[in-house]
PDB file of C-alpha atoms in Angstrom:
ATOM      1  CA  UNK N   1     180.747 116.975 106.499  1.00 47.00           C
ATOM      2  CA  UNK N   2     182.696 115.962 103.413  1.00 49.00           C
ATOM      3  CA  UNK N   3     185.791 113.898 103.406  1.00 49.00           C
ATOM      4  CA  UNK N   4     187.939 116.917 102.155  1.00 52.00           C
ATOM      5  CA  UNK N   5     187.078 118.763 105.435  1.00 52.00           C
ATOM      6  CA  UNK N   6     186.906 116.033 107.862  1.00 52.00           C
ATOM      7  CA  UNK N   7     190.690 116.092 108.682  1.00 54.00           C
ATOM      8  CA  UNK N   8     190.915 120.206 108.536  1.00 56.00           C
ATOM      9  CA  UNK N   9     191.956 120.152 104.704  1.00 68.00           C
ATOM     10  CA  UNK N  10     190.357 122.589 102.371  1.00 66.00           C
ATOM     11  CA  UNK N  11     188.387 121.132  99.507  1.00 73.00           C
ATOM     12  CA  UNK N  12     190.345 120.252  96.479  1.00 82.00           C
ATOM     13  CA  UNK N  13     190.619 122.516  93.321  1.00 84.00           C
ATOM     14  CA  UNK N  14     188.270 120.064  91.407  1.00 86.00           C
ATOM     15  CA  UNK N  15     185.595 120.051  93.920  1.00 89.00           C
ATOM     16  CA  UNK N  16     185.705 123.867  94.208  1.00 89.00           C
ATOM     17  CA  UNK N  17     185.510 123.933  90.547  1.00 91.00           C
ATOM     18  CA  UNK N  18     182.623 121.488  90.367  1.00 91.00           C
ATOM     19  CA  UNK N  19     180.620 123.678  92.922  1.00 92.00           C
ATOM     20  CA  UNK N  20     181.404 126.675  90.617  1.00 93.00           C
ATOM     21  CA  UNK N  21     180.047 125.157  87.731  1.00 95.00           C
ATOM     22  CA  UNK N  22     176.904 123.900  89.486  1.00 94.00           C
ATOM     23  CA  UNK N  23     176.233 127.380  91.050  1.00 95.00           C
ATOM     24  CA  UNK N  24     176.554 128.969  87.648  1.00 95.00           C
ATOM     25  CA  UNK N  25     174.155 126.579  86.214  1.00 95.00           C
ATOM     26  CA  UNK N  26     171.672 127.126  88.871  1.00 93.00           C
ATOM     27  CA  UNK N  27     171.914 130.963  88.330  1.00 91.00           C
ATOM     28  CA  UNK N  28     171.751 130.642  84.619  1.00 93.00           C
ATOM     29  CA  UNK N  29     168.406 128.509  84.912  1.00 91.00           C
ATOM     30  CA  UNK N  30     166.973 130.693  87.715  1.00 90.00           C
ATOM     31  CA  UNK N  31     167.729 133.991  86.058  1.00 91.00           C
ATOM     32  CA  UNK N  32     164.538 134.141  83.885  1.00 89.00           C
ATOM     33  CA  UNK N  33     162.567 133.151  87.049  1.00 90.00           C
ATOM     34  CA  UNK N  34     164.253 136.125  88.998  1.00 91.00           C
ATOM     35  CA  UNK N  35     163.799 138.528  86.043  1.00 91.00           C
ATOM     36  CA  UNK N  36     160.132 137.719  85.833  1.00 90.00           C
ATOM     37  CA  UNK N  37     159.659 138.321  89.592  1.00 91.00           C
ATOM     38  CA  UNK N  38     161.397 141.573  89.722  1.00 92.00           C
ATOM     39  CA  UNK N  39     159.397 142.686  86.753  1.00 90.00           C
ATOM     40  CA  UNK N  40     156.010 141.753  88.641  1.00 91.00           C
ATOM     41  CA  UNK N  41     156.963 143.890  91.393  1.00 91.00           C
ATOM     42  CA  UNK N  42     157.933 146.988  89.630  1.00 91.00           C
ATOM     43  CA  UNK N  43     155.894 149.978  88.560  1.00 90.00           C
ATOM     44  CA  UNK N  44     155.646 150.649  84.769  1.00 86.00           C
ATOM     45  CA  UNK N  45     158.049 153.534  84.968  1.00 87.00           C
ATOM     46  CA  UNK N  46     160.333 151.522  87.084  1.00 87.00           C
ATOM     47  CA  UNK N  47     160.493 148.732  84.610  1.00 86.00           C
ATOM     48  CA  UNK N  48     161.452 150.927  81.658  1.00 85.00           C
ATOM     49  CA  UNK N  49     163.950 152.820  83.497  1.00 85.00           C
ATOM     50  CA  UNK N  50     165.977 149.972  85.276  1.00 84.00           C
ATOM     51  CA  UNK N  51     167.494 146.641  84.238  1.00 83.00           C
ATOM     52  CA  UNK N  52     164.931 143.989  84.308  1.00 82.00           C
ATOM     53  CA  UNK N  53     166.807 141.598  86.907  1.00 83.00           C
ATOM     54  CA  UNK N  54     167.377 144.639  89.264  1.00 87.00           C
ATOM     55  CA  UNK N  55     165.124 144.682  92.384  1.00 86.00           C
ATOM     56  CA  UNK N  56     163.038 147.799  92.556  1.00 88.00           C
ATOM     57  CA  UNK N  57     163.913 150.564  94.933  1.00 84.00           C
ATOM     58  CA  UNK N  58     161.914 153.101  96.750  1.00 81.00           C
ATOM     59  CA  UNK N  59     158.647 154.067  94.896  1.00 84.00           C
ATOM     60  CA  UNK N  60     159.475 151.472  92.197  1.00 87.00           C
ATOM     61  CA  UNK N  61     158.105 148.762  94.161  1.00 90.00           C
ATOM     62  CA  UNK N  62     154.445 147.914  93.980  1.00 90.00           C
ATOM     63  CA  UNK N  63     152.191 144.876  94.321  1.00 88.00           C
ATOM     64  CA  UNK N  64     149.476 146.614  92.093  1.00 88.00           C
ATOM     65  CA  UNK N  65     150.329 144.212  89.035  1.00 87.00           C
ATOM     66  CA  UNK N  66     149.403 141.227  91.410  1.00 87.00           C
ATOM     67  CA  UNK N  67     145.993 142.667  92.225  1.00 83.00           C
ATOM     68  CA  UNK N  68     145.329 143.595  88.397  1.00 81.00           C
ATOM     69  CA  UNK N  69     146.448 140.171  87.506  1.00 79.00           C
ATOM     70  CA  UNK N  70     144.009 138.518  89.934  1.00 77.00           C
ATOM     71  CA  UNK N  71     141.196 140.866  89.796  1.00 66.00           C
ATOM     72  CA  UNK N  72     140.882 142.785  86.510  1.00 45.00           C
ATOM     73  CA  UNK N  73     142.172 142.294  83.090  1.00 41.00           C
ATOM     74  CA  UNK N  74     141.823 143.920  79.673  1.00 37.00           C
ATOM     75  CA  UNK N  75     139.433 142.653  77.151  1.00 37.00           C
ATOM     76  CA  UNK N  76     136.155 140.723  77.447  1.00 44.00           C
ATOM     77  CA  UNK N  77     137.251 138.583  80.364  1.00 44.00           C
ATOM     78  CA  UNK N  78     137.594 140.677  83.384  1.00 45.00           C
ATOM     79  CA  UNK N  79     138.150 138.279  86.314  1.00 50.00           C
ATOM     80  CA  UNK N  80     141.355 136.219  86.176  1.00 58.00           C
ATOM     81  CA  UNK N  81     140.123 134.238  89.066  1.00 58.00           C
ATOM     82  CA  UNK N  82     137.348 132.872  86.769  1.00 80.00           C
ATOM     83  CA  UNK N  83     139.835 131.803  84.252  1.00 84.00           C
ATOM     84  CA  UNK N  84     141.650 129.668  86.837  1.00 86.00           C
ATOM     85  CA  UNK N  85     138.267 128.226  87.841  1.00 86.00           C
ATOM     86  CA  UNK N  86     137.878 127.217  84.450  1.00 89.00           C
ATOM     87  CA  UNK N  87     141.321 125.816  83.791  1.00 90.00           C
ATOM     88  CA  UNK N  88     140.601 123.879  87.193  1.00 90.00           C
ATOM     89  CA  UNK N  89     137.177 122.755  85.777  1.00 92.00           C
ATOM     90  CA  UNK N  90     139.143 121.278  82.856  1.00 94.00           C
ATOM     91  CA  UNK N  91     142.390 119.782  84.449  1.00 95.00           C
ATOM     92  CA  UNK N  92     141.115 118.057  87.402  1.00 95.00           C
ATOM     93  CA  UNK N  93     138.571 115.743  85.890  1.00 96.00           C
ATOM     94  CA  UNK N  94     140.741 115.405  82.568  1.00 96.00           C
ATOM     95  CA  UNK N  95     143.634 114.343  84.794  1.00 95.00           C
ATOM     96  CA  UNK N  96     141.571 112.016  87.007  1.00 95.00           C
ATOM     97  CA  UNK N  97     139.838 110.361  84.208  1.00 96.00           C
ATOM     98  CA  UNK N  98     142.773 109.825  81.848  1.00 96.00           C
ATOM     99  CA  UNK N  99     144.699 108.390  84.822  1.00 95.00           C
ATOM    100  CA  UNK N 100     141.984 105.961  86.037  1.00 95.00           C
ATOM    101  CA  UNK N 101     141.423 104.685  82.423  1.00 95.00           C
ATOM    102  CA  UNK N 102     144.991 104.386  81.786  1.00 94.00           C
ATOM    103  CA  UNK N 103     145.442 102.398  84.869  1.00 94.00           C
ATOM    104  CA  UNK N 104     142.738  99.993  83.993  1.00 93.00           C
ATOM    105  CA  UNK N 105     143.826  99.705  80.383  1.00 93.00           C
ATOM    106  CA  UNK N 106     147.384  98.915  81.454  1.00 93.00           C
ATOM    107  CA  UNK N 107     146.256  96.255  83.992  1.00 91.00           C
ATOM    108  CA  UNK N 108     144.442  94.602  81.343  1.00 88.00           C
ATOM    109  CA  UNK N 109     147.396  94.761  78.995  1.00 90.00           C
ATOM    110  CA  UNK N 110     149.912  93.443  81.469  1.00 87.00           C
ATOM    111  CA  UNK N 111     148.032  90.782  83.470  1.00 81.00           C
ATOM    112  CA  UNK N 112     145.780  89.139  80.818  1.00 78.00           C
ATOM    113  CA  UNK N 113     146.803  87.347  77.771  1.00 79.00           C
ATOM    114  CA  UNK N 114     144.206  87.705  74.914  1.00 79.00           C
ATOM    115  CA  UNK N 115     144.251  87.735  70.942  1.00 83.00           C
ATOM    116  CA  UNK N 116     145.100  91.175  69.393  1.00 82.00           C
ATOM    117  CA  UNK N 117     146.824  92.379  72.741  1.00 84.00           C
ATOM    118  CA  UNK N 118     150.236  93.235  70.942  1.00 85.00           C
ATOM    119  CA  UNK N 119     147.941  95.573  68.270  1.00 89.00           C
ATOM    120  CA  UNK N 120     146.110  97.248  70.858  1.00 89.00           C
ATOM    121  CA  UNK N 121     149.290  98.187  72.657  1.00 89.00           C
ATOM    122  CA  UNK N 122     150.974  99.522  69.537  1.00 92.00           C
ATOM    123  CA  UNK N 123     147.700 101.695  69.003  1.00 91.00           C
ATOM    124  CA  UNK N 124     148.351 103.069  72.535  1.00 91.00           C
ATOM    125  CA  UNK N 125     151.807 103.669  71.672  1.00 91.00           C
ATOM    126  CA  UNK N 126     150.985 105.489  68.383  1.00 91.00           C
ATOM    127  CA  UNK N 127     148.358 107.576  70.414  1.00 89.00           C
ATOM    128  CA  UNK N 128     151.229 109.151  72.041  1.00 89.00           C
ATOM    129  CA  UNK N 129     152.944 110.684  69.037  1.00 91.00           C
ATOM    130  CA  UNK N 130     149.525 112.348  67.357  1.00 90.00           C
ATOM    131  CA  UNK N 131     150.239 116.001  67.270  1.00 89.00           C
ATOM    132  CA  UNK N 132     147.538 118.317  68.301  1.00 87.00           C
ATOM    133  CA  UNK N 133     147.608 120.242  65.020  1.00 89.00           C
ATOM    134  CA  UNK N 134     146.833 117.224  63.083  1.00 90.00           C
ATOM    135  CA  UNK N 135     143.392 116.704  64.718  1.00 91.00           C
ATOM    136  CA  UNK N 136     142.140 120.325  64.909  1.00 91.00           C
ATOM    137  CA  UNK N 137     139.871 119.900  61.798  1.00 92.00           C
ATOM    138  CA  UNK N 138     138.253 116.400  62.447  1.00 92.00           C
ATOM    139  CA  UNK N 139     138.236 117.407  66.203  1.00 92.00           C
ATOM    140  CA  UNK N 140     135.947 120.764  65.595  1.00 92.00           C
ATOM    141  CA  UNK N 141     133.928 118.892  63.066  1.00 92.00           C
ATOM    142  CA  UNK N 142     133.184 116.056  65.424  1.00 92.00           C
ATOM    143  CA  UNK N 143     132.112 118.099  68.239  1.00 92.00           C
ATOM    144  CA  UNK N 144     129.942 120.113  65.585  1.00 91.00           C
ATOM    145  CA  UNK N 145     128.227 116.735  64.711  1.00 92.00           C
ATOM    146  CA  UNK N 146     127.762 115.671  68.267  1.00 91.00           C
ATOM    147  CA  UNK N 147     126.086 119.109  69.082  1.00 87.00           C
ATOM    148  CA  UNK N 148     126.608 118.841  72.778  1.00 87.00           C
ATOM    149  CA  UNK N 149     124.710 122.125  73.349  1.00 85.00           C
ATOM    150  CA  UNK N 150     121.609 120.565  72.335  1.00 86.00           C
ATOM    151  CA  UNK N 151     121.998 117.874  74.877  1.00 86.00           C
ATOM    152  CA  UNK N 152     122.785 120.221  77.801  1.00 86.00           C
ATOM    153  CA  UNK N 153     120.123 122.987  76.928  1.00 82.00           C
ATOM    154  CA  UNK N 154     118.063 121.920  79.851  1.00 83.00           C
ATOM    155  CA  UNK N 155     121.055 122.291  82.449  1.00 84.00           C
ATOM    156  CA  UNK N 156     122.183 125.875  82.421  1.00 82.00           C
ATOM    157  CA  UNK N 157     125.250 125.337  84.480  1.00 81.00           C
ATOM    158  CA  UNK N 158     126.446 122.964  81.849  1.00 83.00           C
ATOM    159  CA  UNK N 159     124.958 124.530  78.838  1.00 83.00           C
ATOM    160  CA  UNK N 160     127.322 127.552  79.577  1.00 83.00           C
ATOM    161  CA  UNK N 161     130.326 125.546  79.716  1.00 87.00           C
ATOM    162  CA  UNK N 162     129.986 123.331  76.578  1.00 90.00           C
ATOM    163  CA  UNK N 163     133.626 124.351  75.451  1.00 90.00           C
ATOM    164  CA  UNK N 164     135.051 123.369  78.724  1.00 93.00           C
ATOM    165  CA  UNK N 165     133.250 120.046  78.659  1.00 93.00           C
ATOM    166  CA  UNK N 166     134.541 119.417  75.256  1.00 94.00           C
ATOM    167  CA  UNK N 167     137.929 120.245  76.487  1.00 95.00           C
ATOM    168  CA  UNK N 168     137.641 117.597  79.363  1.00 95.00           C
ATOM    169  CA  UNK N 169     136.726 114.702  76.850  1.00 95.00           C
ATOM    170  CA  UNK N 170     139.488 115.836  74.492  1.00 95.00           C
ATOM    171  CA  UNK N 171     142.355 115.943  76.991  1.00 95.00           C
ATOM    172  CA  UNK N 172     140.882 112.778  78.527  1.00 96.00           C
ATOM    173  CA  UNK N 173     141.117 110.826  75.284  1.00 94.00           C
ATOM    174  CA  UNK N 174     144.568 112.510  74.337  1.00 93.00           C
ATOM    175  CA  UNK N 175     146.090 111.537  77.893  1.00 94.00           C
ATOM    176  CA  UNK N 176     144.926 108.021  77.674  1.00 95.00           C
ATOM    177  CA  UNK N 177     147.793 106.500  75.806  1.00 94.00           C
ATOM    178  CA  UNK N 178     150.635 108.189  77.663  1.00 94.00           C
ATOM    179  CA  UNK N 179     148.905 107.304  81.119  1.00 94.00           C
ATOM    180  CA  UNK N 180     148.436 103.507  79.836  1.00 94.00           C
ATOM    181  CA  UNK N 181     152.095 103.303  78.790  1.00 93.00           C
ATOM    182  CA  UNK N 182     153.376 104.632  82.137  1.00 92.00           C
ATOM    183  CA  UNK N 183     151.189 102.370  83.909  1.00 93.00           C
ATOM    184  CA  UNK N 184     151.928  99.309  82.050  1.00 92.00           C
ATOM    185  CA  UNK N 185     155.829  99.756  82.513  1.00 89.00           C
ATOM    186  CA  UNK N 186     155.097 100.207  86.235  1.00 90.00           C
ATOM    187  CA  UNK N 187     152.728  97.090  86.417  1.00 90.00           C
ATOM    188  CA  UNK N 188     155.356  95.076  84.530  1.00 86.00           C
ATOM    189  CA  UNK N 189     157.652  95.278  87.621  1.00 84.00           C
ATOM    190  CA  UNK N 190     155.104  93.724  90.100  1.00 85.00           C
ATOM    191  CA  UNK N 191     155.984  90.495  91.596  1.00 81.00           C
ATOM    192  CA  UNK N 192     153.819  88.099  89.600  1.00 82.00           C
ATOM    193  CA  UNK N 193     153.842  85.466  92.420  1.00 84.00           C
ATOM    194  CA  UNK N 194     151.946  88.014  94.379  1.00 84.00           C
ATOM    195  CA  UNK N 195     149.055  88.153  91.893  1.00 83.00           C
ATOM    196  CA  UNK N 196     149.060  84.447  91.399  1.00 85.00           C
ATOM    197  CA  UNK N 197     148.690  83.891  95.110  1.00 88.00           C
ATOM    198  CA  UNK N 198     145.639  86.200  94.715  1.00 86.00           C
ATOM    199  CA  UNK N 199     144.345  84.204  92.019  1.00 86.00           C
ATOM    200  CA  UNK N 200     144.714  80.861  93.807  1.00 87.00           C
ATOM    201  CA  UNK N 201     142.838  82.301  96.783  1.00 85.00           C
ATOM    202  CA  UNK N 202     139.991  82.915  94.452  1.00 85.00           C
ATOM    203  CA  UNK N 203     140.141  86.523  93.802  1.00 84.00           C
ATOM    204  CA  UNK N 204     138.665  87.868  90.832  1.00 86.00           C
ATOM    205  CA  UNK N 205     140.290  89.947  87.933  1.00 83.00           C
ATOM    206  CA  UNK N 206     138.489  93.256  89.346  1.00 87.00           C
ATOM    207  CA  UNK N 207     139.088  92.346  93.147  1.00 89.00           C
ATOM    208  CA  UNK N 208     142.833  91.987  92.362  1.00 89.00           C
ATOM    209  CA  UNK N 209     142.851  95.389  90.686  1.00 90.00           C
ATOM    210  CA  UNK N 210     140.846  96.801  93.691  1.00 89.00           C
ATOM    211  CA  UNK N 211     142.760  95.247  96.616  1.00 89.00           C
ATOM    212  CA  UNK N 212     146.258  94.959  95.282  1.00 89.00           C
ATOM    213  CA  UNK N 213     147.071  96.792  92.021  1.00 91.00           C
ATOM    214  CA  UNK N 214     145.092 100.055  92.893  1.00 91.00           C
ATOM    215  CA  UNK N 215     146.722 100.690  96.443  1.00 90.00           C
ATOM    216  CA  UNK N 216     150.336  99.902  95.043  1.00 89.00           C
ATOM    217  CA  UNK N 217     149.684 102.327  92.110  1.00 90.00           C
ATOM    218  CA  UNK N 218     149.872 105.429  94.246  1.00 89.00           C
ATOM    219  CA  UNK N 219     153.381 106.674  93.111  1.00 89.00           C
ATOM    220  CA  UNK N 220     152.503 106.139  89.355  1.00 91.00           C
ATOM    221  CA  UNK N 221     149.280 107.948  89.957  1.00 92.00           C
ATOM    222  CA  UNK N 222     151.320 110.803  91.286  1.00 90.00           C
ATOM    223  CA  UNK N 223     153.554 110.675  88.127  1.00 90.00           C
ATOM    224  CA  UNK N 224     150.467 110.710  85.961  1.00 91.00           C
ATOM    225  CA  UNK N 225     148.735 113.244  87.957  1.00 92.00           C
ATOM    226  CA  UNK N 226     151.571 115.874  87.801  1.00 92.00           C
ATOM    227  CA  UNK N 227     152.324 115.061  84.100  1.00 92.00           C
ATOM    228  CA  UNK N 228     148.804 115.137  82.689  1.00 94.00           C
ATOM    229  CA  UNK N 229     147.655 118.158  85.183  1.00 95.00           C
ATOM    230  CA  UNK N 230     150.479 120.117  83.943  1.00 94.00           C
ATOM    231  CA  UNK N 231     149.796 119.292  80.160  1.00 94.00           C
ATOM    232  CA  UNK N 232     146.158 120.097  80.558  1.00 95.00           C
ATOM    233  CA  UNK N 233     146.691 123.237  82.666  1.00 94.00           C
ATOM    234  CA  UNK N 234     149.106 124.639  80.008  1.00 93.00           C
ATOM    235  CA  UNK N 235     147.154 123.744  76.935  1.00 93.00           C
ATOM    236  CA  UNK N 236     146.553 126.716  74.568  1.00 93.00           C
ATOM    237  CA  UNK N 237     145.768 125.263  71.145  1.00 93.00           C
ATOM    238  CA  UNK N 238     142.783 122.983  71.891  1.00 94.00           C
ATOM    239  CA  UNK N 239     141.326 125.752  74.259  1.00 93.00           C
ATOM    240  CA  UNK N 240     141.872 128.482  71.600  1.00 91.00           C
ATOM    241  CA  UNK N 241     140.003 126.212  69.051  1.00 92.00           C
ATOM    242  CA  UNK N 242     137.171 124.668  71.192  1.00 91.00           C
ATOM    243  CA  UNK N 243     136.107 127.638  73.627  1.00 89.00           C
ATOM    244  CA  UNK N 244     134.290 130.434  72.055  1.00 84.00           C
ATOM    245  CA  UNK N 245     132.634 132.195  75.021  1.00 83.00           C
ATOM    246  CA  UNK N 246     134.581 134.814  76.880  1.00 80.00           C
ATOM    247  CA  UNK N 247     133.104 133.545  80.297  1.00 80.00           C
ATOM    248  CA  UNK N 248     134.617 130.147  79.567  1.00 84.00           C
ATOM    249  CA  UNK N 249     138.039 131.017  78.943  1.00 86.00           C
ATOM    250  CA  UNK N 250     140.996 129.285  80.543  1.00 89.00           C
ATOM    251  CA  UNK N 251     144.031 130.654  82.145  1.00 87.00           C
ATOM    252  CA  UNK N 252     146.200 130.439  79.142  1.00 89.00           C
ATOM    253  CA  UNK N 253     143.887 132.310  77.008  1.00 88.00           C
ATOM    254  CA  UNK N 254     143.392 134.734  79.770  1.00 85.00           C
ATOM    255  CA  UNK N 255     147.181 135.534  79.757  1.00 85.00           C
ATOM    256  CA  UNK N 256     147.012 135.854  76.157  1.00 84.00           C
ATOM    257  CA  UNK N 257     144.363 138.598  76.382  1.00 80.00           C
ATOM    258  CA  UNK N 258     146.594 140.424  78.728  1.00 78.00           C
ATOM    259  CA  UNK N 259     148.616 141.675  75.734  1.00 74.00           C
ATOM    260  CA  UNK N 260     147.351 145.183  75.088  1.00 63.00           C
ATOM    261  CA  UNK N 261     147.026 146.656  71.644  1.00 58.00           C
ATOM    262  CA  UNK N 262     148.624 149.984  72.570  1.00 63.00           C
ATOM    263  CA  UNK N 263     150.385 149.633  75.958  1.00 67.00           C
ATOM    264  CA  UNK N 264     152.197 146.619  77.004  1.00 77.00           C
ATOM    265  CA  UNK N 265     151.932 146.040  80.806  1.00 83.00           C
ATOM    266  CA  UNK N 266     154.814 143.732  81.429  1.00 85.00           C
ATOM    267  CA  UNK N 267     154.667 143.773  85.065  1.00 87.00           C
ATOM    268  CA  UNK N 268     150.914 142.673  85.174  1.00 86.00           C
ATOM    269  CA  UNK N 269     151.636 139.902  82.453  1.00 87.00           C
ATOM    270  CA  UNK N 270     154.566 138.635  84.476  1.00 90.00           C
ATOM    271  CA  UNK N 271     152.294 138.754  87.864  1.00 90.00           C
ATOM    272  CA  UNK N 272     149.772 136.790  85.750  1.00 88.00           C
ATOM    273  CA  UNK N 273     152.097 134.196  84.618  1.00 88.00           C
ATOM    274  CA  UNK N 274     152.943 133.488  88.334  1.00 88.00           C
ATOM    275  CA  UNK N 275     149.449 133.280  89.481  1.00 87.00           C
ATOM    276  CA  UNK N 276     148.804 131.023  86.469  1.00 87.00           C
ATOM    277  CA  UNK N 277     151.708 128.773  87.238  1.00 88.00           C
ATOM    278  CA  UNK N 278     150.810 128.355  90.905  1.00 88.00           C
ATOM    279  CA  UNK N 279     148.485 125.361  90.795  1.00 89.00           C
ATOM    280  CA  UNK N 280     151.089 123.312  88.934  1.00 91.00           C
ATOM    281  CA  UNK N 281     153.643 124.189  91.478  1.00 89.00           C
ATOM    282  CA  UNK N 282     151.183 123.244  94.270  1.00 90.00           C
ATOM    283  CA  UNK N 283     150.377 119.801  92.594  1.00 90.00           C
ATOM    284  CA  UNK N 284     154.089 119.228  92.364  1.00 87.00           C
ATOM    285  CA  UNK N 285     154.729 120.097  96.017  1.00 85.00           C
ATOM    286  CA  UNK N 286     151.778 118.025  97.308  1.00 86.00           C
ATOM    287  CA  UNK N 287     152.818 114.901  95.331  1.00 82.00           C
ATOM    288  CA  UNK N 288     156.642 115.321  94.819  1.00 76.00           C
ATOM    289  CA  UNK N 289     157.549 112.365  97.215  1.00 77.00           C
ATOM    290  CA  UNK N 290     155.222 109.945  95.498  1.00 75.00           C
ATOM    291  CA  UNK N 291     156.380 111.344  91.905  1.00 71.00           C
ATOM    292  CA  UNK N 292     159.944 110.434  92.870  1.00 72.00           C
ATOM    293  CA  UNK N 293     158.767 107.004  94.065  1.00 71.00           C
ATOM    294  CA  UNK N 294     156.966 106.542  90.709  1.00 68.00           C
ATOM    295  CA  UNK N 295     159.874 107.595  88.597  1.00 67.00           C
ATOM    296  CA  UNK N 296     162.176 105.397  90.519  1.00 67.00           C
ATOM    297  CA  UNK N 297     159.708 102.330  89.866  1.00 60.00           C
ATOM    298  CA  UNK N 298     159.394 101.804  93.615  1.00 60.00           C
ATOM    299  CA  UNK N 299     156.277  99.728  94.754  1.00 55.00           C
TER     300      UNK N 299
END
């Protein structure tokens, strides 16, 4: 109970005004979410005959858009769950690899002194600011020269997903700089005496990482996991350029394919958007506590 109500008095005018502003801000930011949800549970006729944020009534309510978004779509990609699987095929390994490599790189940049260390760190910082658009041409040229399809021809499962594998490698490389910088700032807060004691006891560089650094890195791994997973999952540009097979299209491409050329099924598009957003929401729910600790710099 607040101090204003403990003695039976009503809250002050300033506190009431503060609460009113906070409620208004919450409603403002939640309005698009509420409007999208209402659209996703309306029939097409109810959507065009009612205000978007008003709930459907009577025959206007339907869950058919959710079934269509999940099972059937317009265009060459007919299974939205397949698009979700492809996105997971890319996002999970790219997130894990960039996180692990970034952690090891940050450990080397924080706990070792070697010539050229500052220059390497500056390269990692510069890598954070390279826009996607600037590398599209050299990226496509690089994968054309590599010819990954020729190396995977004998493995049908991988040969059918060449574009997805290229996406994994691309997003891993793009995610390493930001992951390294995040881990480095986190490792800089560690107590040096703890690591020095381990060195005196004869622990090797790799052993210190495995037994001390890695277990203490769980909060920052949660930060990197949520950030990188969201970035990779929501990517559209790289997926549009690198993935050419309709059966390998990811969720963002599938969402774009839901736009009809003649009729716009807004209810199906909104339902598909919510379905595509569920994995990122689930990741945040699962790792939210660790994320808060990592952002706060707690070890």
